[in-house]
Short mmCIF file of C-alpha atoms in Angstrom, two decimals:
data_model
loop_
_atom_site.label_atom_id
_atom_site.label_comp_id
_atom_site.label_asym_id
_atom_site.label_seq_id
_atom_site.Cartn_x
_atom_site.Cartn_y
_atom_site.Cartn_z
CA MET K 1 -29.36 7.53 25.18
CA PRO K 2 -25.68 6.46 25.53
CA ASN K 3 -23.12 8.45 23.53
CA LEU K 4 -20.65 6.07 21.85
CA ALA K 5 -17.20 7.15 20.69
CA LEU K 6 -15.95 4.90 17.91
CA THR K 7 -12.46 4.75 16.37
CA ILE K 8 -12.19 3.50 12.79
CA SER K 9 -9.59 3.30 9.98
CA TYR K 10 -10.50 3.68 6.37
CA ASN K 11 -8.99 3.48 2.93
CA GLY K 12 -10.67 6.48 1.32
CA THR K 13 -10.05 5.48 -2.31
CA ARG K 14 -13.62 4.35 -3.03
CA TYR K 15 -15.38 7.07 -1.04
CA HIS K 16 -16.53 10.59 -1.75
CA GLY K 17 -15.15 11.67 1.59
CA TRP K 18 -16.55 11.34 5.09
CA GLN K 19 -19.68 13.43 4.99
CA ARG K 20 -23.04 12.18 3.77
CA GLN K 21 -23.95 13.41 0.28
CA LYS K 22 -26.70 12.87 -2.22
CA ASN K 23 -25.82 10.39 -4.99
CA ALA K 24 -22.36 9.53 -3.71
CA VAL K 25 -21.06 6.84 -1.37
CA THR K 26 -19.43 8.30 1.73
CA VAL K 27 -17.78 6.79 4.80
CA GLU K 28 -20.37 8.30 7.14
CA GLU K 29 -23.30 6.81 5.25
CA THR K 30 -21.63 3.39 4.93
CA LEU K 31 -20.81 3.32 8.64
CA SER K 32 -24.27 4.56 9.64
CA ARG K 33 -25.93 1.73 7.70
CA ALA K 34 -23.60 -0.84 9.26
CA ILE K 35 -24.50 0.48 12.74
CA ALA K 36 -28.21 0.13 11.96
CA ARG K 37 -27.64 -3.40 10.69
CA VAL K 38 -25.92 -4.61 13.87
CA ALA K 39 -27.53 -2.32 16.50
CA GLY K 40 -31.05 -2.19 15.04
CA GLY K 41 -33.12 0.95 14.46
CA GLU K 42 -32.62 3.64 11.85
CA PRO K 43 -29.11 4.54 10.57
CA PRO K 44 -28.03 7.14 13.17
CA PRO K 45 -26.50 10.55 12.39
CA ILE K 46 -22.77 10.35 13.15
CA THR K 47 -20.49 13.17 14.21
CA GLY K 48 -17.03 12.82 12.68
CA CYS K 49 -13.81 14.44 13.89
CA SER K 50 -12.97 15.74 10.40
CA ARG K 51 -14.66 16.20 7.04
CA THR K 52 -12.15 14.37 4.90
CA ASP K 53 -12.37 14.84 1.11
CA ALA K 54 -12.79 12.17 -1.56
CA GLY K 55 -9.76 9.86 -1.69
CA VAL K 56 -8.35 11.01 1.67
CA HIS K 57 -7.53 8.22 4.14
CA ALA K 58 -7.73 7.79 7.91
CA LEU K 59 -5.47 5.60 10.02
CA TYR K 60 -7.37 6.57 13.16
CA TYR K 61 -10.61 8.48 12.88
CA VAL K 62 -12.86 9.21 15.85
CA CYS K 63 -16.60 9.69 15.55
CA ASN K 64 -19.56 9.54 17.93
CA PHE K 65 -23.23 8.63 17.76
CA PHE K 66 -26.10 7.96 20.15
CA SER K 67 -27.46 4.42 20.33
CA GLU K 68 -29.47 2.19 22.62
CA THR K 69 -27.89 -0.99 21.28
CA SER K 70 -27.73 -3.92 23.68
CA ILE K 71 -24.28 -4.87 22.34
CA PRO K 72 -21.61 -3.83 24.90
CA ALA K 73 -19.49 -0.96 23.52
CA GLU K 74 -16.26 -2.99 23.63
CA LYS K 75 -17.83 -5.72 21.46
CA LEU K 76 -19.28 -3.32 18.90
CA PRO K 77 -16.13 -3.08 16.69
CA LEU K 78 -16.08 -6.84 16.07
CA ALA K 79 -19.81 -6.82 15.27
CA LEU K 80 -19.49 -3.78 13.00
CA ASN K 81 -16.62 -5.37 11.07
CA THR K 82 -18.93 -8.15 9.95
CA ALA K 83 -21.25 -5.53 8.43
CA LEU K 84 -18.67 -3.08 7.06
CA PRO K 85 -16.83 -3.33 3.72
CA ALA K 86 -13.16 -4.35 4.07
CA ASP K 87 -11.91 -0.82 3.37
CA ILE K 88 -13.43 0.46 6.64
CA ARG K 89 -12.48 -1.22 9.93
CA ALA K 90 -13.84 -0.45 13.38
CA ARG K 91 -11.05 -0.56 15.98
CA ARG K 92 -12.47 0.41 19.38
CA CYS K 93 -15.58 1.80 20.98
CA ALA K 94 -16.40 3.26 24.40
CA VAL K 95 -19.35 4.93 26.12
CA VAL K 96 -18.48 8.60 26.69
CA GLY K 97 -20.20 11.55 28.37
CA GLY K 98 -23.20 13.10 26.63
CA GLY K 99 -21.19 16.26 25.95
CA PHE K 100 -18.45 14.51 23.99
CA HIS K 101 -18.41 15.73 20.38
CA ALA K 102 -15.88 14.07 18.04
CA ARG K 103 -15.09 17.38 16.31
CA PHE K 104 -15.57 20.12 18.91
CA SER K 105 -14.00 18.17 21.78
CA ALA K 106 -10.79 17.53 19.82
CA VAL K 107 -7.86 19.66 20.98
CA SER K 108 -5.49 18.73 18.17
CA LYS K 109 -5.19 16.55 15.12
CA THR K 110 -2.20 15.06 13.32
CA TYR K 111 -2.20 14.38 9.60
CA PHE K 112 0.48 12.83 7.54
CA TYR K 113 1.04 13.49 3.89
CA GLN K 114 3.17 11.35 1.59
CA THR K 115 4.56 12.08 -1.85
CA TYR K 116 6.34 9.68 -4.19
CA THR K 117 9.10 11.63 -5.92
CA GLU K 118 10.71 9.02 -8.21
CA LYS K 119 10.44 9.63 -11.95
CA ILE K 120 8.49 6.47 -12.77
CA ALA K 121 5.23 6.15 -10.82
CA ASN K 122 4.94 3.31 -8.32
CA PRO K 123 2.00 1.07 -9.35
CA PHE K 124 1.42 0.12 -5.70
CA LEU K 125 1.15 3.69 -4.43
CA ARG K 126 -1.24 5.14 -6.98
CA ASP K 127 -4.05 5.52 -4.41
CA PHE K 128 -1.74 5.98 -1.41
CA ALA K 129 0.81 8.66 -2.29
CA TYR K 130 0.84 11.78 -4.46
CA HIS K 131 3.20 11.41 -7.42
CA PHE K 132 5.44 14.47 -7.84
CA PRO K 133 8.31 13.27 -10.08
CA HIS K 134 10.88 15.99 -9.42
CA GLU K 135 14.31 16.24 -7.81
CA ILE K 136 13.75 17.40 -4.23
CA ASP K 137 16.27 19.34 -2.14
CA PHE K 138 15.46 17.75 1.22
CA GLU K 139 17.36 20.29 3.36
CA ARG K 140 15.46 23.16 1.76
CA VAL K 141 12.16 21.44 2.49
CA LYS K 142 13.15 20.89 6.13
CA ASP K 143 14.19 24.50 6.59
CA ALA K 144 11.01 25.82 4.98
CA ALA K 145 8.81 23.49 7.07
CA ALA K 146 10.01 25.18 10.28
CA HIS K 147 8.39 28.47 9.20
CA PHE K 148 4.91 26.98 9.47
CA VAL K 149 5.20 26.08 13.15
CA GLY K 150 3.48 28.56 15.47
CA ARG K 151 0.24 30.54 15.52
CA HIS K 152 -0.33 32.13 12.12
CA ASP K 153 -3.08 33.40 9.87
CA PHE K 154 -3.11 30.61 7.28
CA SER K 155 -5.27 32.42 4.67
CA ALA K 156 -2.64 31.73 2.00
CA PHE K 157 -3.13 28.00 2.63
CA MET K 158 -6.89 27.77 2.40
CA ALA K 159 -9.18 26.83 -0.47
CA ALA K 160 -12.42 28.71 -1.02
CA GLY K 161 -15.37 26.95 0.59
CA GLY K 162 -14.48 26.99 4.28
CA ALA K 163 -16.91 28.57 6.75
CA GLN K 164 -14.55 29.40 9.60
CA LYS K 165 -14.79 32.43 11.93
CA THR K 166 -11.05 32.98 12.00
CA THR K 167 -8.21 31.92 9.72
CA GLU K 168 -5.69 31.71 12.58
CA ARG K 169 -4.50 28.24 13.44
CA GLU K 170 -1.69 26.93 15.65
CA VAL K 171 0.68 24.41 14.11
CA THR K 172 2.57 22.73 16.95
CA ALA K 173 4.75 20.40 14.85
CA LEU K 174 5.67 19.85 11.21
CA GLU K 175 8.20 17.10 10.65
CA VAL K 176 9.66 16.03 7.34
CA THR K 177 11.16 12.59 6.68
CA ARG K 178 12.11 10.65 3.59
CA GLY K 179 12.89 7.10 2.51
CA GLY K 180 11.99 4.56 -0.18
CA GLY K 181 11.31 7.26 -2.77
CA LEU K 182 8.81 8.91 -0.42
CA LEU K 183 8.80 12.34 1.16
CA ARG K 184 6.57 12.52 4.25
CA PHE K 185 5.18 15.43 6.25
CA GLU K 186 3.61 14.94 9.67
CA ILE K 187 1.73 17.98 10.88
CA THR K 188 -0.06 18.65 14.17
CA ALA K 189 -2.36 21.63 14.71
CA ASP K 190 -5.29 22.65 16.90
CA ALA K 191 -7.53 22.79 13.82
CA TYR K 192 -7.20 23.20 10.04
CA LEU K 193 -8.57 25.38 7.26
CA TYR K 194 -10.06 23.79 4.13
CA HIS K 195 -7.26 22.05 2.13
CA MET K 196 -4.65 23.53 4.50
CA VAL K 197 -2.51 20.39 4.77
CA ARG K 198 -2.58 19.73 1.03
CA ILE K 199 -1.62 23.35 0.18
CA ILE K 200 1.20 23.34 2.77
CA ALA K 201 2.38 20.01 1.27
CA GLY K 202 2.19 21.46 -2.25
CA THR K 203 4.10 24.56 -1.16
CA LEU K 204 6.85 22.48 0.46
CA LEU K 205 7.11 20.36 -2.70
CA TYR K 206 7.49 23.55 -4.75
CA VAL K 207 10.23 24.70 -2.36
CA GLY K 208 11.96 21.32 -2.71
CA ALA K 209 11.78 21.50 -6.51
CA GLY K 210 13.11 25.07 -6.55
CA ARG K 211 9.90 26.67 -7.79
CA ILE K 212 9.39 28.65 -4.57
CA ASP K 213 12.28 30.10 -2.57
CA GLY K 214 12.20 28.64 0.94
CA ALA K 215 13.22 32.00 2.43
CA ALA K 216 10.04 33.50 0.95
CA VAL K 217 7.76 31.28 3.03
CA PRO K 218 7.40 33.65 6.03
CA GLY K 219 6.40 36.40 3.59
CA ILE K 220 3.92 34.12 1.84
CA ILE K 221 2.31 33.31 5.19
CA LYS K 222 2.22 36.99 6.16
CA ALA K 223 0.74 38.24 2.88
CA GLY K 224 -2.16 35.80 3.19
CA ASP K 225 -2.66 35.49 -0.56
CA ARG K 226 -3.45 32.01 -1.94
CA ARG K 227 -1.82 32.94 -5.26
CA ASN K 228 1.64 32.95 -3.66
CA SER K 229 1.53 29.45 -2.20
CA GLY K 230 2.03 26.16 -4.05
CA ILE K 231 -0.34 23.64 -5.58
CA THR K 232 -2.98 21.71 -3.67
CA ALA K 233 -1.27 18.32 -3.50
CA GLY K 234 -3.55 15.35 -4.33
CA PRO K 235 -5.95 13.76 -1.81
CA MET K 236 -4.47 10.24 -2.10
CA GLY K 237 -1.38 11.33 -0.13
CA LEU K 238 -3.33 12.58 2.91
CA TYR K 239 -3.98 10.52 6.06
CA LEU K 240 -5.63 11.54 9.32
CA ALA K 241 -3.26 9.92 11.80
CA LYS K 242 -4.14 11.02 15.33
CA VAL K 243 -6.81 12.96 17.24
CA ARG K 244 -6.27 14.20 20.78
CA TYR K 245 -9.04 15.04 23.21
CA GLY K 246 -8.68 17.25 26.24
CA GLY K 247 -10.45 17.36 29.57
CA ARG K 248 -13.34 19.59 28.51
CA ASN K 249 -15.85 16.77 28.71
CA GLY K 250 -13.97 14.70 31.22
CA GLU K 251 -12.63 12.57 28.37
CA GLN K 252 -9.02 13.15 29.41
CA ASN K 253 -7.45 11.72 26.29
CA ARG K 254 -9.41 8.52 26.62
CA GLN K 255 -9.81 8.50 22.87
CA GLU K 256 -6.24 9.51 22.17
CA GLN K 257 -4.89 7.37 19.41
CA LYS K 258 -1.42 6.61 18.28
CA THR K 259 -0.24 6.81 14.71
CA GLN K 260 -0.16 3.45 13.02
CA GLU K 261 3.36 2.41 12.08
CA MET G 1 14.60 -8.89 -35.49
CA PRO G 2 16.04 -7.36 -32.27
CA ASN G 3 15.29 -9.17 -29.01
CA LEU G 4 14.22 -6.66 -26.33
CA ALA G 5 14.44 -7.40 -22.60
CA LEU G 6 11.99 -5.25 -20.66
CA THR G 7 11.69 -4.81 -16.90
CA ILE G 8 8.28 -3.85 -15.50
CA SER G 9 6.52 -3.58 -12.13
CA TYR G 10 2.89 -4.38 -11.69
CA ASN G 11 0.17 -4.30 -9.11
CA GLY G 12 -1.54 -7.62 -9.86
CA THR G 13 -4.84 -6.86 -8.11
CA ARG G 14 -6.87 -6.25 -11.27
CA TYR G 15 -5.25 -8.99 -13.38
CA HIS G 16 -5.83 -12.68 -13.91
CA GLY G 17 -2.12 -13.27 -13.66
CA TRP G 18 0.63 -12.83 -16.21
CA GLN G 19 -0.26 -15.29 -18.91
CA ARG G 20 -2.68 -14.59 -21.75
CA GLN G 21 -6.08 -16.21 -21.26
CA LYS G 22 -9.42 -16.27 -23.01
CA ASN G 23 -12.02 -13.93 -21.46
CA ALA G 24 -9.77 -12.52 -18.74
CA VAL G 25 -7.49 -9.50 -18.58
CA THR G 26 -3.87 -10.47 -18.00
CA VAL G 27 -0.63 -8.51 -17.66
CA GLU G 28 0.89 -10.12 -20.76
CA GLU G 29 -2.05 -9.18 -22.98
CA THR G 30 -2.22 -5.63 -21.61
CA LEU G 31 1.51 -5.14 -22.14
CA SER G 32 1.44 -6.71 -25.60
CA ARG G 33 -1.28 -4.30 -26.74
CA ALA G 34 0.63 -1.32 -25.33
CA ILE G 35 3.75 -2.43 -27.24
CA ALA G 36 1.74 -2.62 -30.47
CA ARG G 37 0.31 0.82 -29.81
CA VAL G 38 3.69 2.53 -29.41
CA ALA G 39 5.88 0.30 -31.62
CA GLY G 40 3.37 -0.43 -34.38
CA GLY G 41 2.53 -3.83 -35.84
CA GLU G 42 0.58 -6.67 -34.24
CA PRO G 43 0.68 -7.21 -30.45
CA PRO G 44 3.79 -9.42 -30.10
CA PRO G 45 4.00 -12.66 -28.11
CA ILE G 46 5.93 -11.93 -24.91
CA THR G 47 8.05 -14.34 -22.89
CA GLY G 48 7.72 -13.68 -19.17
CA CYS G 49 10.15 -14.76 -16.44
CA SER G 50 7.34 -16.24 -14.33
CA ARG G 51 3.69 -17.21 -14.70
CA THR G 52 2.30 -15.27 -11.77
CA ASP G 53 -1.24 -16.10 -10.64
CA ALA G 54 -4.22 -13.76 -10.33
CA GLY G 55 -3.63 -11.11 -7.67
CA VAL G 56 0.13 -11.77 -7.41
CA HIS G 57 2.37 -8.69 -7.74
CA ALA G 58 5.77 -7.96 -9.26
CA LEU G 59 8.21 -5.31 -8.08
CA TYR G 60 10.65 -6.23 -10.87
CA TYR G 61 9.53 -8.57 -13.62
CA VAL G 62 11.65 -9.33 -16.69
CA CYS G 63 10.16 -10.29 -20.04
CA ASN G 64 11.38 -10.30 -23.64
CA PHE G 65 9.88 -9.89 -27.09
CA PHE G 66 11.06 -9.37 -30.67
CA SER G 67 10.33 -6.03 -32.30
CA GLU G 68 11.55 -3.87 -35.17
CA THR G 69 10.40 -0.66 -33.51
CA SER G 70 12.33 2.48 -34.45
CA ILE G 71 12.12 3.72 -30.85
CA PRO G 72 15.52 3.26 -29.14
CA ALA G 73 15.30 0.58 -26.44
CA GLU G 74 16.23 2.99 -23.63
CA LYS G 75 13.33 5.29 -24.58
CA LEU G 76 10.76 2.53 -24.84
CA PRO G 77 9.79 2.50 -21.10
CA LEU G 78 8.76 6.16 -21.18
CA ALA G 79 6.76 5.60 -24.39
CA LEU G 80 5.13 2.44 -23.02
CA ASN G 81 4.09 4.21 -19.82
CA THR G 82 1.92 6.57 -21.84
CA ALA G 83 0.05 3.55 -23.27
CA LEU G 84 -0.05 1.33 -20.15
CA PRO G 85 -2.59 1.53 -17.29
CA ALA G 86 -1.15 3.01 -14.08
CA ASP G 87 -0.94 -0.38 -12.36
CA ILE G 88 1.74 -1.55 -14.81
CA ARG G 89 4.92 0.51 -15.20
CA ALA G 90 7.79 -0.11 -17.61
CA ARG G 91 11.14 0.57 -15.91
CA ARG G 92 13.97 -0.27 -18.32
CA CYS G 93 14.59 -1.89 -21.66
CA ALA G 94 17.70 -3.12 -23.50
CA VAL G 95 18.52 -4.99 -26.70
CA VAL G 96 19.79 -8.46 -25.76
CA GLY G 97 21.15 -11.43 -27.69
CA GLY G 98 18.72 -13.49 -29.74
CA GLY G 99 19.15 -16.42 -27.37
CA PHE G 100 18.02 -14.54 -24.28
CA HIS G 101 14.82 -16.06 -22.87
CA ALA G 102 13.28 -14.31 -19.85
CA ARG G 103 12.35 -17.63 -18.23
CA PHE G 104 14.95 -20.17 -19.33
CA SER G 105 17.91 -17.80 -19.05
CA ALA G 106 17.08 -16.94 -15.43
CA VAL G 107 19.41 -18.59 -12.91
CA SER G 108 17.46 -17.60 -9.80
CA LYS G 109 14.44 -15.68 -8.64
CA THR G 110 13.58 -14.00 -5.37
CA TYR G 111 10.02 -13.65 -4.12
CA PHE G 112 8.81 -11.96 -1.02
CA TYR G 113 5.66 -12.85 0.81
CA GLN G 114 3.96 -10.68 3.40
CA THR G 115 1.31 -11.53 5.96
CA TYR G 116 -0.57 -9.14 8.22
CA THR G 117 -1.02 -10.86 11.57
CA GLU G 118 -2.94 -8.28 13.64
CA LYS G 119 -6.45 -9.26 14.74
CA ILE G 120 -8.27 -6.46 12.94
CA ALA G 121 -7.60 -6.38 9.18
CA ASN G 122 -5.72 -3.38 7.80
CA PRO G 123 -7.95 -1.62 5.23
CA PHE G 124 -4.85 -0.42 3.32
CA LEU G 125 -3.31 -3.88 2.94
CA ARG G 126 -6.29 -5.84 1.71
CA ASP G 127 -4.78 -6.34 -1.77
CA PHE G 128 -1.15 -6.24 -0.62
CA ALA G 129 -0.78 -8.65 2.31
CA TYR G 130 -2.42 -11.92 3.36
CA HIS G 131 -4.43 -11.52 6.56
CA PHE G 132 -3.68 -14.30 9.07
CA PRO G 133 -4.94 -12.96 12.41
CA HIS G 134 -3.14 -15.26 14.82
CA GLU G 135 -0.45 -14.94 17.49
CA ILE G 136 2.83 -15.85 15.82
CA ASP G 137 5.88 -17.27 17.62
CA PHE G 138 8.54 -15.51 15.56
CA GLU G 139 11.48 -17.58 16.82
CA ARG G 140 9.73 -20.81 15.85
CA VAL G 141 9.08 -19.46 12.37
CA LYS G 142 12.73 -18.45 11.98
CA ASP G 143 13.97 -21.87 13.12
CA ALA G 144 11.57 -23.72 10.81
CA ALA G 145 12.49 -21.50 7.83
CA ALA G 146 16.10 -22.73 7.99
CA HIS G 147 14.95 -26.29 7.13
CA PHE G 148 13.85 -25.21 3.65
CA VAL G 149 17.28 -23.97 2.59
CA GLY G 150 19.17 -26.43 0.37
CA ARG G 151 18.39 -28.78 -2.49
CA HIS G 152 15.22 -30.74 -1.72
CA ASP G 153 12.36 -32.53 -3.39
CA PHE G 154 9.57 -30.00 -2.76
CA SER G 155 6.65 -32.28 -3.72
CA ALA G 156 4.94 -31.53 -0.40
CA PHE G 157 4.91 -27.84 -1.40
CA MET G 158 3.40 -28.11 -4.85
CA ALA G 159 -0.17 -27.72 -6.08
CA ALA G 160 -1.52 -30.02 -8.76
CA GLY G 161 -1.23 -28.53 -12.24
CA GLY G 162 2.51 -28.11 -12.67
CA ALA G 163 4.20 -29.76 -15.65
CA GLN G 164 7.76 -30.02 -14.37
CA LYS G 165 10.22 -32.84 -15.15
CA THR G 166 11.62 -32.90 -11.62
CA THR G 167 10.32 -31.71 -8.27
CA GLU G 168 13.80 -30.95 -6.94
CA ARG G 169 14.56 -27.29 -6.38
CA GLU G 170 17.40 -25.46 -4.66
CA VAL G 171 16.45 -22.81 -2.12
CA THR G 172 19.53 -20.66 -1.50
CA ALA G 173 18.00 -18.27 1.07
CA LEU G 174 14.84 -17.93 3.14
CA GLU G 175 14.82 -14.93 5.46
CA VAL G 176 12.10 -13.99 7.88
CA THR G 177 11.55 -10.46 9.22
CA ARG G 178 8.72 -8.68 11.02
CA GLY G 179 7.54 -5.18 11.79
CA GLY G 180 4.41 -3.01 11.65
CA GLY G 181 2.11 -5.99 12.15
CA LEU G 182 3.66 -7.74 9.14
CA LEU G 183 5.57 -11.00 8.90
CA ARG G 184 7.73 -11.17 5.75
CA PHE G 185 9.48 -14.04 4.02
CA GLU G 186 12.09 -13.46 1.32
CA ILE G 187 12.97 -16.61 -0.59
CA THR G 188 15.54 -17.21 -3.35
CA ALA G 189 15.65 -20.40 -5.42
CA ASP G 190 16.83 -21.56 -8.83
CA ALA G 191 13.22 -22.26 -9.83
CA TYR G 192 9.85 -22.94 -8.19
CA LEU G 193 7.07 -25.50 -8.32
CA TYR G 194 3.47 -24.40 -8.77
CA HIS G 195 2.32 -22.50 -5.60
CA MET G 196 5.58 -23.43 -3.86
CA VAL G 197 6.16 -20.04 -2.22
CA ARG G 198 2.57 -19.74 -1.06
CA ILE G 199 2.54 -23.25 0.45
CA ILE G 200 5.90 -22.67 2.19
CA ALA G 201 4.47 -19.37 3.53
CA GLY G 202 1.31 -21.14 4.70
CA THR G 203 3.36 -23.87 6.37
CA LEU G 204 5.53 -21.32 8.20
CA LEU G 205 2.40 -19.47 9.35
CA TYR G 206 1.02 -22.76 10.70
CA VAL G 207 4.32 -23.33 12.52
CA GLY G 208 4.15 -19.81 13.97
CA ALA G 209 0.56 -20.34 15.13
CA GLY G 210 1.42 -23.71 16.71
CA ARG G 211 -0.63 -25.82 14.27
CA ILE G 212 2.45 -27.55 12.85
CA ASP G 213 5.47 -28.46 14.99
CA GLY G 214 8.54 -26.71 13.58
CA ALA G 215 10.68 -29.77 14.30
CA ALA G 216 8.41 -31.78 11.99
CA VAL G 217 9.33 -29.68 8.92
CA PRO G 218 12.31 -31.82 7.76
CA GLY G 219 10.04 -34.89 7.92
CA ILE G 220 7.28 -33.09 6.00
CA ILE G 221 9.77 -32.17 3.27
CA LYS G 222 11.11 -35.74 3.16
CA ALA G 223 7.69 -37.45 3.03
CA GLY G 224 6.73 -35.36 0.00
CA ASP G 225 3.01 -35.44 0.80
CA ARG G 226 1.03 -32.23 0.24
CA ARG G 227 -1.40 -33.25 3.00
CA ASN G 228 1.24 -32.68 5.67
CA SER G 229 2.14 -29.10 4.76
CA GLY G 230 0.16 -25.95 5.59
CA ILE G 231 -2.38 -23.86 3.68
CA THR G 232 -1.71 -22.15 0.37
CA ALA G 233 -1.42 -18.57 1.63
CA GLY G 234 -3.33 -16.00 -0.48
CA PRO G 235 -1.96 -14.50 -3.73
CA MET G 236 -2.17 -10.85 -2.55
CA GLY G 237 0.83 -11.38 -0.26
CA LEU G 238 3.17 -12.60 -3.01
CA TYR G 239 5.64 -10.35 -4.90
CA LEU G 240 8.25 -11.29 -7.48
CA ALA G 241 11.16 -9.17 -6.27
CA LYS G 242 14.29 -10.05 -8.22
CA VAL G 243 15.42 -12.16 -11.22
CA ARG G 244 19.06 -13.00 -11.85
CA TYR G 245 20.50 -13.99 -15.21
CA GLY G 246 23.74 -15.86 -15.75
CA GLY G 247 26.25 -15.95 -18.57
CA ARG G 248 24.53 -18.59 -20.71
CA ASN G 249 23.56 -16.07 -23.36
CA GLY G 250 26.29 -13.61 -22.62
CA GLU G 251 23.82 -11.60 -20.56
CA GLN G 252 26.09 -11.62 -17.50
CA ASN G 253 23.52 -10.27 -15.07
CA ARG G 254 22.72 -7.35 -17.32
CA GLN G 255 19.09 -7.71 -16.37
CA GLU G 256 19.76 -8.30 -12.69
CA GLN G 257 17.37 -6.26 -10.66
CA LYS G 258 17.41 -5.13 -7.10
CA THR G 259 14.52 -5.46 -4.73
CA GLN G 260 12.61 -2.26 -4.35
CA GLU G 261 12.86 -0.89 -0.82
#
């Protein structure tokens, strides 16, 4: 049966995350039902590139599923968009090798995280940025961000509940920008621990607000104790922005996606 | 009784516009109840600077009401924000002269209108931009926009239902910009006819898509027939961005607000 790689975007506000759950509406379940509606058959199991939490968004999210639909892959997004709610949009679809797995074939992922730091909340960003109304020392945040880049044991930046074999991850980039009352982090890593981006974001916000000394960050990483790092910043500020695939299954970045501007 | 001028922002998605209505939640009613909650007394009548429609937003909206609250005006926004829903935020408040009227004292208002023109809808902009998925000739739109500037009879850009004495209005600026899949219009005028901004936006979109010849715009204005102009573009793309007050009541621009970036 053909293996289809599908790229979607979703506004996660209304969803209890990606993964199918009992008694809660998830992106996976909603998408699976839309696929069944347009392609026929039972709603298929879908492999997602990331298990995003409730309220987390995706600009570009890659998933794959097996289907014998007669609709050509390149026409599937248009068909799916007639069956999907407006907060999920299919963008592109392609037939890939049977070995392609949206999560295991990924070689790196980029997330961005945005925080609104003005005193009065922005009524337009309630579901789209974390509100942290404190004076931020931008230079301190930038300096502290550099400490995260590299291969580290990120135990201090992990919530309980993960099931990983190792807590080492490689962060290849962590950029900080600001503008319009927003502070933004863009992070790229080979893989992530549970809540890793949100705890790194919360730690950098604490550094910016003077609650954590930026020079202490290397020590916090080294000690590996969650009690030393900052808060878990809210889900509404988190966006999956890019997923890169390597040559393992001959996919050669065919599903590589660019961050939406 | 002191006359209080209050500046708010609101995300209009959930509201049936500004003005109080039977059996529908409006911004005015919601604000009036919050004022009563923090200032005591009955919910006061509020004069708004504009009667925005359902789904229309305001970055900076000025209104005024009379109150004998003991809370100092400058502390009222913070107090109101504890009583208001998160999609309405109070920003500043000041005691003004008894003759100040949020609508009649205004000398000009600026609206901005944004349209998302990419083929596939953006799931994050559903409530915040009008989706018009057509190829747009940006230069044509810019050229056509210039024809609206000046004092004209805008009858061709008015929906039925207005109760104005004259249909002449003076547009002092109409700028067009684009970026990130969005086409934006920023328009300043002394006053507006009912749906005027949305019909001008719809007409410019039709020019951009080649459905109306840009060179025909002066003739469309002159003929004053609504049937010649374009569609009424959707309310979700419209934002009240700025209100300027003159010296009529000695207010001397005290309530002038800048567009939020």
